Coordinates of C-alpha atoms in Angstrom, one line a residue:
M112 CA 20.3 9.6 0.9
T113 CA 19.2 7.2 3.6
T114 CA 21.9 4.6 4.2
G115 CA 19.6 1.8 5.3
T116 CA 16.2 0.5 4.0
L117 CA 13.1 0.1 6.1
I118 CA 11.3 -3.0 5.0
T119 CA 7.6 -3.5 5.8
V120 CA 5.8 -6.7 5.2
A121 CA 2.1 -6.6 4.4
P122 CA 1.2 -10.3 4.6
T123 CA -2.5 -10.6 4.2
G124 CA -4.6 -7.6 3.1
A125 CA -8.4 -7.7 2.7
E126 CA -8.8 -8.5 -1.0
S127 CA -7.5 -12.0 -1.7
A128 CA -9.5 -15.0 -0.7
K129 CA -7.8 -18.0 1.0
A130 CA -9.5 -20.4 -1.3
E131 CA -7.9 -18.7 -4.3
V132 CA -4.5 -18.1 -2.6
P133 CA -3.8 -21.0 -0.2
A134 CA -0.5 -19.5 0.9
L135 CA -2.2 -16.4 2.3
P136 CA -1.7 -16.3 6.1
V137 CA -5.2 -15.8 7.6
T138 CA -5.1 -17.5 11.1
L139 CA -3.2 -16.1 14.0
D140 CA -0.7 -19.0 14.0
E141 CA -0.1 -18.5 10.3
L142 CA 0.4 -14.7 10.8
L143 CA 2.9 -15.3 13.7
R144 CA 4.9 -17.8 11.7
T145 CA 5.0 -15.4 8.8
A146 CA 6.1 -12.5 11.1
K147 CA 8.9 -14.5 12.6
E148 CA 10.2 -15.7 9.2
C149 CA 10.1 -12.2 7.7
E150 CA 11.7 -10.6 10.7
A151 CA 14.6 -13.1 10.5
L152 CA 15.2 -12.0 6.9
G153 CA 15.2 -8.3 7.6
A154 CA 11.6 -6.9 7.8
A155 CA 11.2 -4.4 10.6
V156 CA 7.5 -3.5 10.3
I157 CA 4.4 -5.7 9.9
H158 CA 1.3 -4.1 8.3
V159 CA -1.6 -6.1 9.7
H160 CA -5.0 -7.0 8.4
I161 CA -6.8 -9.8 10.2
R162 CA -9.4 -12.4 9.2
D163 CA -12.2 -14.2 11.0
E164 CA -12.7 -17.9 11.5
A165 CA -14.1 -18.1 7.9
A166 CA -11.0 -16.3 6.6
R167 CA -13.1 -13.2 5.8
P168 CA -11.6 -9.7 6.5
T169 CA -12.6 -8.4 10.0
L170 CA -11.9 -5.5 12.3
D171 CA -13.1 -7.4 15.4
P172 CA -11.6 -5.5 18.3
V173 CA -10.9 -8.6 20.4
R174 CA -9.1 -10.4 17.6
L175 CA -7.1 -7.2 16.9
A176 CA -6.0 -6.8 20.5
E177 CA -5.0 -10.5 20.6
T178 CA -3.1 -10.2 17.4
V179 CA -1.1 -7.1 18.6
A180 CA -0.3 -8.8 21.9
A181 CA 0.8 -12.1 20.2
L182 CA 3.0 -10.3 17.7
R183 CA 4.7 -8.3 20.5
E184 CA 5.3 -11.4 22.5
S185 CA 6.7 -13.4 19.6
T186 CA 8.7 -10.8 17.6
D187 CA 10.3 -7.4 17.9
L188 CA 8.6 -6.1 14.8
I189 CA 6.9 -2.7 14.8
V190 CA 3.2 -3.6 14.7
Q191 CA 1.2 -1.4 12.3
L192 CA -2.5 -2.0 12.1
S193 CA -4.5 -1.1 9.0
S194 CA -7.2 1.5 9.7
G195 CA -8.5 1.0 6.2
G196 CA -9.7 -2.6 6.7
A197 CA -11.9 -3.6 3.8
V198 CA -13.6 -0.9 1.6
T199 CA -17.0 -1.8 3.1
D200 CA -15.9 -1.2 6.8
P201 CA -17.7 1.6 8.6
E202 CA -15.7 4.6 10.0
A203 CA -16.5 3.7 13.6
S204 CA -14.9 0.3 13.2
R205 CA -11.9 1.7 11.5
L206 CA -11.4 4.3 14.3
A207 CA -11.8 1.5 16.9
V208 CA -8.7 -0.2 15.5
L209 CA -6.6 2.3 17.6
D210 CA -8.1 0.7 20.8
A211 CA -5.8 -2.3 20.2
R212 CA -2.8 0.1 20.9
P213 CA -0.5 -0.8 18.0
D214 CA 2.8 0.9 17.6
M215 CA 1.6 2.4 14.3
A216 CA -1.5 2.6 12.2
S217 CA -2.2 3.5 8.6
C218 CA -3.9 6.8 7.8
T219 CA -5.1 7.1 4.2
M220 CA -5.1 10.7 3.0
G221 CA -8.1 10.7 0.7
T222 CA -10.8 8.9 -1.2
V223 CA -9.8 6.8 -4.2
N224 CA -11.4 4.5 -6.7
F225 CA -10.4 1.0 -5.8
G226 CA -11.0 -1.3 -8.7
D227 CA -14.8 -1.5 -9.0
D228 CA -15.2 -0.1 -5.5
V229 CA -14.6 3.2 -3.7
F230 CA -12.2 3.5 -0.8
L231 CA -13.9 6.4 1.1
N232 CA -11.8 8.6 3.4
R233 CA -13.7 11.8 4.2
W234 CA -11.7 14.8 5.5
E235 CA -13.4 14.8 8.9
F236 CA -12.6 11.1 9.3
I237 CA -8.9 11.7 8.4
V238 CA -8.7 14.5 11.0
D239 CA -10.4 12.3 13.6
L240 CA -7.9 9.4 12.9
H241 CA -4.9 11.7 12.9
T242 CA -5.8 13.5 16.2
R243 CA -6.7 10.3 18.0
M244 CA -3.3 8.9 17.1
Q245 CA -1.7 12.0 18.4
E246 CA -3.5 11.6 21.7
R247 CA -2.6 7.9 22.1
G248 CA 1.0 8.1 21.0
I249 CA 0.4 5.9 17.9
V250 CA 2.6 6.7 15.0
P251 CA 0.8 7.0 11.6
E252 CA 2.0 5.9 8.2
Y253 CA 0.2 8.2 5.8
E254 CA -1.0 6.2 2.9
I255 CA -0.9 8.0 -0.4
F256 CA -2.9 6.5 -3.3
D257 CA -2.8 9.6 -5.5
L258 CA -0.7 12.8 -5.8
G259 CA -3.5 15.0 -4.4
H260 CA -3.3 13.1 -1.2
L261 CA 0.1 14.7 -0.5
S262 CA -1.5 18.1 -0.7
A263 CA -4.1 16.9 1.8
L264 CA -1.4 15.7 4.1
Q265 CA 0.3 19.1 3.9
R266 CA -3.0 20.7 4.9
L267 CA -3.6 18.2 7.7
L268 CA -0.2 18.8 9.3
G269 CA -0.5 22.6 8.9
K270 CA -3.8 22.7 10.7
Y271 CA -3.4 19.9 13.3
G272 CA 0.3 19.5 13.9
L273 CA 2.9 16.8 13.6
P274 CA 2.1 13.2 14.3
A275 CA 3.0 11.4 17.5
G276 CA 6.8 11.1 17.7
G277 CA 7.2 14.1 15.5
H278 CA 8.4 12.3 12.3
V279 CA 6.4 12.2 9.1
H280 CA 6.5 8.9 7.2
V281 CA 4.4 8.2 4.1
D282 CA 3.7 5.2 2.0
F283 CA 3.1 5.6 -1.8
V284 CA 0.6 2.9 -2.7
M285 CA 1.0 2.6 -6.5
G286 CA -0.7 0.6 -9.2
V287 CA -4.2 0.3 -7.6
P288 CA -6.7 0.5 -10.5
G289 CA -8.1 4.0 -9.9
G290 CA -5.1 5.4 -8.1
M291 CA -1.7 6.6 -9.3
P292 CA 0.2 4.2 -11.7
G293 CA 3.1 2.2 -10.5
T294 CA 5.7 3.8 -12.7
T295 CA 9.1 5.4 -12.1
E296 CA 7.8 8.7 -13.5
T297 CA 5.0 8.8 -11.0
L298 CA 7.2 8.0 -8.1
V299 CA 9.7 10.7 -9.1
A300 CA 6.8 13.2 -9.2
A301 CA 5.5 12.1 -5.8
H302 CA 9.0 12.3 -4.4
R303 CA 9.4 15.9 -5.6
M304 CA 6.2 16.8 -3.8
L305 CA 7.7 15.7 -0.5
R306 CA 9.5 19.0 -0.5
D307 CA 6.3 20.7 0.7
L308 CA 6.2 18.5 3.8
P309 CA 8.2 18.9 7.0
E310 CA 12.0 18.5 6.6
G311 CA 13.1 14.9 7.2
T312 CA 9.9 13.3 5.9
T313 CA 10.6 9.8 4.7
F314 CA 8.7 7.5 2.4
S315 CA 8.1 3.9 1.5
A316 CA 6.6 2.7 -1.7
T317 CA 4.3 -0.2 -2.5
G318 CA 3.9 -1.5 -6.0
V319 CA 0.6 -3.4 -6.5
G320 CA 0.6 -6.4 -8.8
R321 CA 2.8 -6.1 -11.9
S322 CA 4.2 -2.8 -10.7
T323 CA 6.0 -4.4 -7.8
I324 CA 9.5 -4.6 -9.3
P325 CA 9.5 -1.1 -11.0
V326 CA 8.3 0.6 -7.8
L327 CA 10.8 -1.3 -5.7
L328 CA 13.7 -0.3 -7.9
A329 CA 12.5 3.3 -8.2
S330 CA 12.0 3.7 -4.5
L331 CA 15.5 2.4 -3.7
S332 CA 17.1 4.7 -6.3
T333 CA 15.4 7.8 -4.8
G334 CA 16.3 7.1 -1.2
G335 CA 12.9 5.5 -0.3
H336 CA 12.0 2.4 1.6
L337 CA 10.0 -0.7 0.7
R338 CA 6.7 -2.4 1.5
V339 CA 6.2 -5.8 0.1
G340 CA 3.8 -8.7 0.8
M341 CA 0.9 -10.8 -0.4
E342 CA -1.5 -8.0 0.4
D343 CA -0.1 -6.2 -2.7
T344 CA 0.8 -9.1 -5.0
V345 CA 0.2 -12.8 -5.2
T346 CA 2.4 -13.3 -8.3
Y347 CA 6.1 -13.5 -7.9
A348 CA 6.7 -13.5 -11.7
K349 CA 4.5 -13.9 -14.7
G350 CA 2.8 -17.3 -14.4
R351 CA 4.5 -18.0 -11.0
P352 CA 2.4 -17.6 -7.8
V353 CA 4.0 -16.3 -4.6
E354 CA 4.9 -19.2 -2.4
S355 CA 5.1 -17.2 0.8
N356 CA 5.6 -13.6 2.1
M357 CA 9.2 -14.7 3.1
Q358 CA 9.9 -15.0 -0.7
L359 CA 8.9 -11.4 -1.3
V360 CA 10.8 -10.1 1.7
A361 CA 13.9 -12.0 0.6
R362 CA 13.7 -10.4 -2.8
A363 CA 13.4 -6.9 -1.3
V364 CA 16.3 -7.6 1.0
G365 CA 18.4 -8.7 -1.9
F366 CA 17.7 -5.6 -3.9
A367 CA 18.3 -3.4 -0.8
Q368 CA 21.7 -5.0 -0.3
L369 CA 22.6 -4.6 -4.0
A370 CA 21.8 -0.9 -3.6
Q371 CA 24.2 -0.8 -0.6
R372 CA 21.3 0.1 1.6
P373 CA 20.9 -2.9 3.9
P374 CA 17.7 -3.5 5.9
L375 CA 17.3 -1.4 9.0
T376 CA 17.1 -3.4 12.3
T377 CA 14.0 -3.0 14.3
V378 CA 15.9 -0.7 16.7
E379 CA 17.0 1.5 13.9
A380 CA 13.5 1.5 12.4
R381 CA 12.0 2.7 15.7
T382 CA 14.5 5.5 15.8
L383 CA 13.7 6.5 12.2
L384 CA 10.0 6.5 12.8
G385 CA 10.0 8.3 16.1
L386 CA 8.8 5.4 18.1

């Protein structure tokens, strides 16, 4: 079992509106302040979505490059850009995310119903994203929304080789309406399927909405890592809105310490992920 816990913060996402969630960090200044606060508590990775001047989700390449540069200058966090963007973003714009030269980028391993929408990830697009990251030395986090996505990842690695850095790390995104449920039973089933992936493969887990706590506890108990943040939940407890991403990271850190698996430092996290 892993002795430390990799904690990723996903502070913004592309789904929540600033008008409805005032605490959501959408400007660069807000994102930098959030990043510094969460790093101080124990986060080692920041999973980044950005917004435009009207607080709408965007994949604007200039803004992305400025965001990566600012995060590197202000923190020691591992900068992971989302290549998913919003469900309406075209493939070309999602591939262009890599031009901002992040440390890591997400790579979703298949199409999934996403609430009332469809998050489309064609096989050819996945291959293109994976191989471009190999060429540029960008480490992927393979996002798994359903159990079949693990079989797709096995196929991808078998045909196109290991990712940059040689280490395979996945994130189970659980509780999305249309994807796998955020339950202990499902996480255990997903964990068992990791045996078909290269030895040493690690995983994080993300519980969306009300599945946040069950997924957090199940991941820690099976040797997994954690992703938390306002991208995935804007409710801290029933009837209690999240006040800040720092609040969610602090809770994750507290649980990790109770499990005697304290947060990994950014140096330790880079070693784990092959950066």
